[in-house]
PDB file of C-alpha atoms in Angstrom:
ATOM      1  CA  GLU O  83     -16.214  -6.107  13.012  1.00  0.00           C
ATOM      2  CA  VAL O  84     -12.303  -4.551  13.139  1.00  0.00           C
ATOM      3  CA  LYS O  85     -10.119  -6.487  10.896  1.00  0.00           C
ATOM      4  CA  MET O  86      -6.303  -5.835   9.932  1.00  0.00           C
ATOM      5  CA  VAL O  87      -4.746  -8.384   7.460  1.00  0.00           C
ATOM      6  CA  GLU O  88      -1.040  -8.145   7.215  1.00  0.00           C
ATOM      7  CA  SER O  89       0.809  -9.246   3.857  1.00  0.00           C
ATOM      8  CA  GLY O  90       4.870  -8.664   2.458  1.00  0.00           C
ATOM      9  CA  GLY O  91       6.416 -10.936   5.018  1.00  0.00           C
ATOM     10  CA  GLY O  92       8.474 -13.471   4.123  1.00  0.00           C
ATOM     11  CA  LEU O  93      12.553 -14.461   3.828  1.00  0.00           C
ATOM     12  CA  VAL O  94      14.824 -11.986   2.893  1.00  0.00           C
ATOM     13  CA  GLN O  95      18.888 -11.919   2.725  1.00  0.00           C
ATOM     14  CA  PRO O  96      20.631  -9.622   5.334  1.00  0.00           C
ATOM     15  CA  GLY O  97      20.963  -6.385   4.150  1.00  0.00           C
ATOM     16  CA  GLY O  98      17.133  -6.625   1.716  1.00  0.00           C
ATOM     17  CA  SER O  99      14.207  -4.748   2.453  1.00  0.00           C
ATOM     18  CA  LEU O 100      10.430  -5.549   2.616  1.00  0.00           C
ATOM     19  CA  ARG O 101       7.496  -3.545   2.465  1.00  0.00           C
ATOM     20  CA  LEU O 102       4.977  -5.161   4.686  1.00  0.00           C
ATOM     21  CA  SER O 103       0.916  -3.853   4.151  1.00  0.00           C
ATOM     22  CA  CYS O 104      -1.931  -4.037   6.619  1.00  0.00           C
ATOM     23  CA  ALA O 105      -5.269  -3.829   4.997  1.00  0.00           C
ATOM     24  CA  ALA O 106      -8.073  -2.392   7.448  1.00  0.00           C
ATOM     25  CA  SER O 107     -11.639  -3.083   7.875  1.00  0.00           C
ATOM     26  CA  GLY O 108     -14.503  -2.408   9.828  1.00  0.00           C
ATOM     27  CA  PHE O 109     -13.675   0.801  11.236  1.00  0.00           C
ATOM     28  CA  THR O 110     -12.912   4.403  10.137  1.00  0.00           C
ATOM     29  CA  PHE O 111      -9.098   3.959   9.442  1.00  0.00           C
ATOM     30  CA  SER O 112      -8.247   7.747   9.217  1.00  0.00           C
ATOM     31  CA  ASN O 113      -9.789   8.303  12.660  1.00  0.00           C
ATOM     32  CA  TYR O 114      -6.832   6.223  14.797  1.00  0.00           C
ATOM     33  CA  ALA O 115      -3.376   5.921  14.918  1.00  0.00           C
ATOM     34  CA  MET O 116      -1.895   2.285  14.185  1.00  0.00           C
ATOM     35  CA  SER O 117       1.145   0.626  15.122  1.00  0.00           C
ATOM     36  CA  TRP O 118       3.642  -1.990  14.440  1.00  0.00           C
ATOM     37  CA  VAL O 119       4.669  -4.764  17.219  1.00  0.00           C
ATOM     38  CA  ARG O 120       6.718  -7.493  16.829  1.00  0.00           C
ATOM     39  CA  GLN O 121       7.514 -10.554  18.076  1.00  0.00           C
ATOM     40  CA  ALA O 122      10.640 -12.875  17.475  1.00  0.00           C
ATOM     41  CA  PRO O 123       9.931 -16.759  17.426  1.00  0.00           C
ATOM     42  CA  GLY O 124       9.608 -17.662  21.168  1.00  0.00           C
ATOM     43  CA  LYS O 125      10.155 -14.059  22.562  1.00  0.00           C
ATOM     44  CA  GLY O 126       7.918 -11.355  23.757  1.00  0.00           C
ATOM     45  CA  LEU O 127       6.410  -8.117  22.308  1.00  0.00           C
ATOM     46  CA  GLU O 128       8.885  -5.551  20.875  1.00  0.00           C
ATOM     47  CA  TRP O 129       7.298  -2.315  20.163  1.00  0.00           C
ATOM     48  CA  VAL O 130       8.242  -0.872  16.527  1.00  0.00           C
ATOM     49  CA  SER O 131       6.577   2.052  15.541  1.00  0.00           C
ATOM     50  CA  SER O 132       3.737   4.463  15.768  1.00  0.00           C
ATOM     51  CA  ILE O 133       2.116   6.991  13.011  1.00  0.00           C
ATOM     52  CA  SER O 134      -0.424   9.519  13.935  1.00  0.00           C
ATOM     53  CA  THR O 135      -4.182   9.852  12.020  1.00  0.00           C
ATOM     54  CA  SER O 136      -3.001  12.342   9.422  1.00  0.00           C
ATOM     55  CA  GLY O 137       0.556  10.130   9.238  1.00  0.00           C
ATOM     56  CA  SER O 138       2.493  13.872  10.437  1.00  0.00           C
ATOM     57  CA  SER O 139       3.833  12.357  13.441  1.00  0.00           C
ATOM     58  CA  THR O 140       5.858   9.186  13.629  1.00  0.00           C
ATOM     59  CA  ASP O 141       7.670   7.314  16.508  1.00  0.00           C
ATOM     60  CA  TYR O 142      10.110   4.777  16.290  1.00  0.00           C
ATOM     61  CA  ALA O 143      11.965   2.041  18.720  1.00  0.00           C
ATOM     62  CA  ASP O 144      15.760   2.849  18.683  1.00  0.00           C
ATOM     63  CA  SER O 145      16.132  -0.274  17.338  1.00  0.00           C
ATOM     64  CA  VAL O 146      14.854  -0.046  13.856  1.00  0.00           C
ATOM     65  CA  LYS O 147      14.918   3.706  13.924  1.00  0.00           C
ATOM     66  CA  HIS O 148      16.590   5.020  10.962  1.00  0.00           C
ATOM     67  CA  HIS O 149      16.336   1.633   9.165  1.00  0.00           C
ATOM     68  CA  PHE O 150      12.002   1.581   9.022  1.00  0.00           C
ATOM     69  CA  THR O 151       9.620   3.671   7.725  1.00  0.00           C
ATOM     70  CA  ILE O 152       5.602   3.528   8.292  1.00  0.00           C
ATOM     71  CA  SER O 153       3.523   5.255   6.263  1.00  0.00           C
ATOM     72  CA  ARG O 154      -0.148   5.124   6.034  1.00  0.00           C
ATOM     73  CA  ASP O 155      -2.685   5.888   2.970  1.00  0.00           C
ATOM     74  CA  ASN O 156      -5.978   6.776   4.097  1.00  0.00           C
ATOM     75  CA  SER O 157      -7.370   6.269   1.209  1.00  0.00           C
ATOM     76  CA  LYS O 158      -6.850   2.735   1.131  1.00  0.00           C
ATOM     77  CA  ASN O 159      -7.436   1.763   4.741  1.00  0.00           C
ATOM     78  CA  THR O 160      -4.020   0.611   4.636  1.00  0.00           C
ATOM     79  CA  LEU O 161      -0.837   0.650   6.820  1.00  0.00           C
ATOM     80  CA  TYR O 162       2.937   0.106   5.753  1.00  0.00           C
ATOM     81  CA  LEU O 163       6.072  -0.747   6.795  1.00  0.00           C
ATOM     82  CA  GLU O 164       9.219   0.246   5.188  1.00  0.00           C
ATOM     83  CA  MET O 165      11.851  -2.422   6.499  1.00  0.00           C
ATOM     84  CA  ASN O 166      15.479  -1.322   5.058  1.00  0.00           C
ATOM     85  CA  SER O 167      19.299  -2.867   5.393  1.00  0.00           C
ATOM     86  CA  LEU O 168      17.814  -5.773   7.625  1.00  0.00           C
ATOM     87  CA  ARG O 169      19.507  -7.740   9.913  1.00  0.00           C
ATOM     88  CA  ALA O 170      19.127 -11.616  11.274  1.00  0.00           C
ATOM     89  CA  GLU O 171      17.575  -9.612  14.463  1.00  0.00           C
ATOM     90  CA  ASP O 172      14.848  -8.433  12.463  1.00  0.00           C
ATOM     91  CA  THR O 173      13.509 -11.912  12.124  1.00  0.00           C
ATOM     92  CA  ALA O 174      10.003 -11.741  14.063  1.00  0.00           C
ATOM     93  CA  ILE O 175       5.842 -11.838  13.281  1.00  0.00           C
ATOM     94  CA  TYR O 176       4.744  -8.656  12.624  1.00  0.00           C
ATOM     95  CA  TYR O 177       1.209  -7.554  13.901  1.00  0.00           C
ATOM     96  CA  CYS O 178      -0.383  -4.443  12.924  1.00  0.00           C
ATOM     97  CA  ALA O 179      -2.140  -3.028  15.762  1.00  0.00           C
ATOM     98  CA  LYS O 180      -5.026  -0.460  16.139  1.00  0.00           C
ATOM     99  CA  ALA O 181      -5.192   2.332  19.054  1.00  0.00           C
ATOM    100  CA  LYS O 182      -7.876   2.854  21.320  1.00  0.00           C
ATOM    101  CA  GLY O 183      -8.183   5.943  20.534  1.00  0.00           C
ATOM    102  CA  GLY O 184     -10.225   8.364  22.760  1.00  0.00           C
ATOM    103  CA  VAL O 185     -10.584  12.041  23.718  1.00  0.00           C
ATOM    104  CA  THR O 186      -6.208  12.266  24.550  1.00  0.00           C
ATOM    105  CA  ILE O 187      -3.431  11.657  22.934  1.00  0.00           C
ATOM    106  CA  LEU O 188      -2.590   8.890  25.310  1.00  0.00           C
ATOM    107  CA  GLY O 189      -5.131   6.789  23.400  1.00  0.00           C
ATOM    108  CA  ASN O 190      -3.036   6.623  20.705  1.00  0.00           C
ATOM    109  CA  ARG O 191      -0.409   4.585  22.617  1.00  0.00           C
ATOM    110  CA  TYR O 192      -2.037   1.198  23.381  1.00  0.00           C
ATOM    111  CA  PHE O 193      -3.555  -1.063  21.258  1.00  0.00           C
ATOM    112  CA  ASP O 194      -6.787  -2.604  21.402  1.00  0.00           C
ATOM    113  CA  SER O 195      -6.866  -4.620  18.165  1.00  0.00           C
ATOM    114  CA  TRP O 196      -4.416  -6.573  16.342  1.00  0.00           C
ATOM    115  CA  GLY O 197      -4.205  -8.536  13.161  1.00  0.00           C
ATOM    116  CA  GLN O 198      -2.812 -11.953  12.647  1.00  0.00           C
ATOM    117  CA  GLY O 199       0.734 -10.970  12.002  1.00  0.00           C
ATOM    118  CA  THR O 200       3.065 -11.390   9.274  1.00  0.00           C
ATOM    119  CA  LEU O 201       6.396 -13.481   9.359  1.00  0.00           C
ATOM    120  CA  VAL O 202       9.666 -11.808   8.337  1.00  0.00           C
ATOM    121  CA  THR O 203      12.771 -14.082   8.462  1.00  0.00           C
ATOM    122  CA  VAL O 204      16.251 -12.421   7.725  1.00  0.00           C
ATOM    123  CA  SER O 205      18.652 -15.027   6.929  1.00  0.00           C
ATOM    124  CA  SER O 206      21.179 -16.342   4.245  1.00  0.00           C
TER     125      SER O 206
ATOM    126  CA  ASP T  75      14.958   4.563  28.128  1.00  0.00           C
ATOM    127  CA  ILE T  76      12.345   3.570  30.832  1.00  0.00           C
ATOM    128  CA  GLN T  77      12.860  -0.619  31.266  1.00  0.00           C
ATOM    129  CA  MET T  78      10.267  -2.742  32.229  1.00  0.00           C
ATOM    130  CA  THR T  79      10.197  -5.610  34.590  1.00  0.00           C
ATOM    131  CA  GLN T  80       7.749  -8.267  35.285  1.00  0.00           C
ATOM    132  CA  SER T  81       7.764 -11.264  37.458  1.00  0.00           C
ATOM    133  CA  PRO T  82       7.657 -13.785  38.340  1.00  0.00           C
ATOM    134  CA  SER T  83       8.874 -14.684  34.902  1.00  0.00           C
ATOM    135  CA  SER T  84       6.496 -17.574  35.549  1.00  0.00           C
ATOM    136  CA  LEU T  85       4.081 -18.948  37.572  1.00  0.00           C
ATOM    137  CA  SER T  86       1.611 -22.217  38.176  1.00  0.00           C
ATOM    138  CA  ALA T  87      -1.301 -21.802  40.064  1.00  0.00           C
ATOM    139  CA  SER T  88      -4.597 -23.926  40.625  1.00  0.00           C
ATOM    140  CA  VAL T  89      -7.959 -23.632  39.365  1.00  0.00           C
ATOM    141  CA  GLY T  90      -9.429 -20.930  41.459  1.00  0.00           C
ATOM    142  CA  ASP T  91      -6.497 -19.343  43.060  1.00  0.00           C
ATOM    143  CA  ARG T  92      -5.958 -15.793  43.054  1.00  0.00           C
ATOM    144  CA  VAL T  93      -2.860 -14.577  40.888  1.00  0.00           C
ATOM    145  CA  THR T  94      -1.010 -11.917  41.272  1.00  0.00           C
ATOM    146  CA  ILE T  95       1.736 -10.412  38.526  1.00  0.00           C
ATOM    147  CA  THR T  96       4.011  -7.429  39.008  1.00  0.00           C
ATOM    148  CA  CYS T  97       5.188  -4.968  36.248  1.00  0.00           C
ATOM    149  CA  ARG T  98       7.669  -2.216  37.458  1.00  0.00           C
ATOM    150  CA  ALA T  99       8.978   0.792  35.062  1.00  0.00           C
ATOM    151  CA  SER T 100      12.562   2.201  35.776  1.00  0.00           C
ATOM    152  CA  GLN T 101      10.995   5.376  36.284  1.00  0.00           C
ATOM    153  CA  VAL T 102       7.539   7.400  37.408  1.00  0.00           C
ATOM    154  CA  ILE T 103       5.443   6.956  34.289  1.00  0.00           C
ATOM    155  CA  ARG T 104       2.145   7.647  36.690  1.00  0.00           C
ATOM    156  CA  ASN T 105      -0.498   5.631  35.275  1.00  0.00           C
ATOM    157  CA  TYR T 106      -0.253   4.866  31.972  1.00  0.00           C
ATOM    158  CA  LEU T 107      -0.229   1.463  32.166  1.00  0.00           C
ATOM    159  CA  ALA T 108      -1.321  -1.099  29.723  1.00  0.00           C
ATOM    160  CA  TRP T 109      -1.812  -5.124  29.672  1.00  0.00           C
ATOM    161  CA  TYR T 110      -2.589  -7.621  27.159  1.00  0.00           C
ATOM    162  CA  GLN T 111      -3.306 -11.080  27.369  1.00  0.00           C
ATOM    163  CA  GLN T 112      -1.461 -13.799  24.440  1.00  0.00           C
ATOM    164  CA  LYS T 113      -2.320 -17.105  24.857  1.00  0.00           C
ATOM    165  CA  PRO T 114      -0.197 -20.013  22.637  1.00  0.00           C
ATOM    166  CA  GLY T 115      -0.432 -19.545  19.447  1.00  0.00           C
ATOM    167  CA  LYS T 116      -2.937 -16.401  19.257  1.00  0.00           C
ATOM    168  CA  VAL T 117      -3.024 -12.876  18.683  1.00  0.00           C
ATOM    169  CA  PRO T 118      -2.460 -10.527  21.723  1.00  0.00           C
ATOM    170  CA  LYS T 119      -5.895  -9.334  23.369  1.00  0.00           C
ATOM    171  CA  PHE T 120      -6.073  -6.079  25.046  1.00  0.00           C
ATOM    172  CA  LEU T 121      -7.099  -6.563  28.541  1.00  0.00           C
ATOM    173  CA  MET T 122      -7.135  -2.977  30.480  1.00  0.00           C
ATOM    174  CA  TYR T 123      -5.256   0.639  30.318  1.00  0.00           C
ATOM    175  CA  ALA T 124      -4.741   3.586  32.494  1.00  0.00           C
ATOM    176  CA  ALA T 125      -3.405   0.767  35.002  1.00  0.00           C
ATOM    177  CA  ASN T 126      -6.859  -0.322  36.152  1.00  0.00           C
ATOM    178  CA  THR T 127      -9.856   0.546  33.453  1.00  0.00           C
ATOM    179  CA  LEU T 128     -10.765  -2.825  32.191  1.00  0.00           C
ATOM    180  CA  GLN T 129     -11.408  -2.647  28.509  1.00  0.00           C
ATOM    181  CA  SER T 130     -15.378  -3.709  27.485  1.00  0.00           C
ATOM    182  CA  GLY T 131     -16.040  -7.805  27.338  1.00  0.00           C
ATOM    183  CA  VAL T 132     -12.957  -8.702  29.487  1.00  0.00           C
ATOM    184  CA  PRO T 133     -13.919 -10.544  32.558  1.00  0.00           C
ATOM    185  CA  SER T 134     -14.386  -8.897  35.971  1.00  0.00           C
ATOM    186  CA  ARG T 135     -11.469 -11.745  37.493  1.00  0.00           C
ATOM    187  CA  PHE T 136      -9.281  -9.368  35.688  1.00  0.00           C
ATOM    188  CA  SER T 137      -7.900  -6.114  37.756  1.00  0.00           C
ATOM    189  CA  GLY T 138      -5.280  -3.979  37.864  1.00  0.00           C
ATOM    190  CA  SER T 139      -3.650  -1.446  40.169  1.00  0.00           C
ATOM    191  CA  GLY T 140      -0.851   0.955  40.826  1.00  0.00           C
ATOM    192  CA  SER T 141       0.478   4.313  40.292  1.00  0.00           C
ATOM    193  CA  GLY T 142       3.902   5.546  39.446  1.00  0.00           C
ATOM    194  CA  THR T 143       6.224   2.841  39.122  1.00  0.00           C
ATOM    195  CA  ASP T 144       4.729  -0.316  40.789  1.00  0.00           C
ATOM    196  CA  PHE T 145       1.934  -2.056  39.110  1.00  0.00           C
ATOM    197  CA  THR T 146      -0.185  -5.079  39.062  1.00  0.00           C
ATOM    198  CA  LEU T 147      -2.487  -7.654  37.470  1.00  0.00           C
ATOM    199  CA  THR T 148      -4.691  -9.668  39.247  1.00  0.00           C
ATOM    200  CA  ILE T 149      -6.946 -12.618  38.196  1.00  0.00           C
ATOM    201  CA  SER T 150      -8.977 -13.681  41.396  1.00  0.00           C
ATOM    202  CA  SER T 151     -10.063 -16.619  40.117  1.00  0.00           C
ATOM    203  CA  LEU T 152      -7.861 -18.433  37.507  1.00  0.00           C
ATOM    204  CA  GLN T 153      -9.448 -20.239  35.159  1.00  0.00           C
ATOM    205  CA  PRO T 154      -8.329 -23.153  32.640  1.00  0.00           C
ATOM    206  CA  GLU T 155      -9.097 -20.418  29.822  1.00  0.00           C
ATOM    207  CA  ASP T 156      -6.325 -17.786  31.279  1.00  0.00           C
ATOM    208  CA  VAL T 157      -3.703 -19.913  30.089  1.00  0.00           C
ATOM    209  CA  ALA T 158      -1.527 -17.293  28.805  1.00  0.00           C
ATOM    210  CA  THR T 159       1.351 -14.965  29.072  1.00  0.00           C
ATOM    211  CA  TYR T 160       0.603 -11.414  30.269  1.00  0.00           C
ATOM    212  CA  TYR T 161       2.588  -7.844  29.510  1.00  0.00           C
ATOM    213  CA  CYS T 162       2.250  -4.908  30.505  1.00  0.00           C
ATOM    214  CA  GLN T 163       3.239  -2.114  28.464  1.00  0.00           C
ATOM    215  CA  LYS T 164       3.725   1.545  28.973  1.00  0.00           C
ATOM    216  CA  TYR T 165       2.913   4.824  26.903  1.00  0.00           C
ATOM    217  CA  ASP T 166       3.370   7.700  28.728  1.00  0.00           C
ATOM    218  CA  THR T 167       6.471   8.628  26.092  1.00  0.00           C
ATOM    219  CA  ALA T 168       7.352   6.673  23.234  1.00  0.00           C
ATOM    220  CA  PRO T 169       8.776   4.319  23.137  1.00  0.00           C
ATOM    221  CA  PHE T 170       6.058   2.772  24.044  1.00  0.00           C
ATOM    222  CA  THR T 171       7.896  -0.601  25.620  1.00  0.00           C
ATOM    223  CA  PHE T 172       6.370  -3.817  26.719  1.00  0.00           C
ATOM    224  CA  GLY T 173       7.737  -5.616  29.839  1.00  0.00           C
ATOM    225  CA  PRO T 174       9.303  -9.267  29.061  1.00  0.00           C
ATOM    226  CA  GLY T 175       6.155 -10.959  30.215  1.00  0.00           C
ATOM    227  CA  THR T 176       4.410 -13.552  32.888  1.00  0.00           C
ATOM    228  CA  LYS T 177       3.856 -16.626  31.843  1.00  0.00           C
ATOM    229  CA  VAL T 178       0.991 -18.379  33.503  1.00  0.00           C
ATOM    230  CA  GLU T 179       0.251 -22.253  33.871  1.00  0.00           C
ATOM    231  CA  ILE T 180      -2.385 -24.327  35.739  1.00  0.00           C
ATOM    232  CA  LYS T 181      -0.990 -26.824  38.671  1.00  0.00           C
TER     233      LYS T 181
END
């Protein structure tokens, strides 16, 4: 069974930092691109960032570029999101999402499994 | 960046009704569109990709169509368990933007 468990969320002051982790199991982690998607309270889904299987290629939403960094450790089956200079508008549930994958790169860009999410609250 | 819109933002229909949700991209995205379902208080669930290719295990009452800029998600016979918010997502190039969602309720 595919499973992703996020951790590292919590309450942080504006300007602070957090590091989210996503522990994956039930599939060959190193074979799949991974992503972070967030959802502000009562709002819709917002794609945040994606990373290739090796970690050599990353993409970011403009809203987080230059203050979030996505990474992965394939030896630990773990995805990370380093968040710096946090702002109130970063308050959201952060979901780890597995790419469906497939024979083309397109399969890296949509998500067939999601974790339960971890809540990040940015407030003084 | 390409913007995604959905209409309606919410709808109420009776059990057994045919329901159609529209997703529109501000530029051509070929058929590079996915759909997700999020039930209240739950994690999003992947429904389909390539505009019309159903994910394994998704009921056949769900179908998708469209290409270019205009896409639809259709539920052929609405069931109580279909109460949810539905999101489209483009994946031609980054950013892999989601639409704002369509909330489906039972009348």
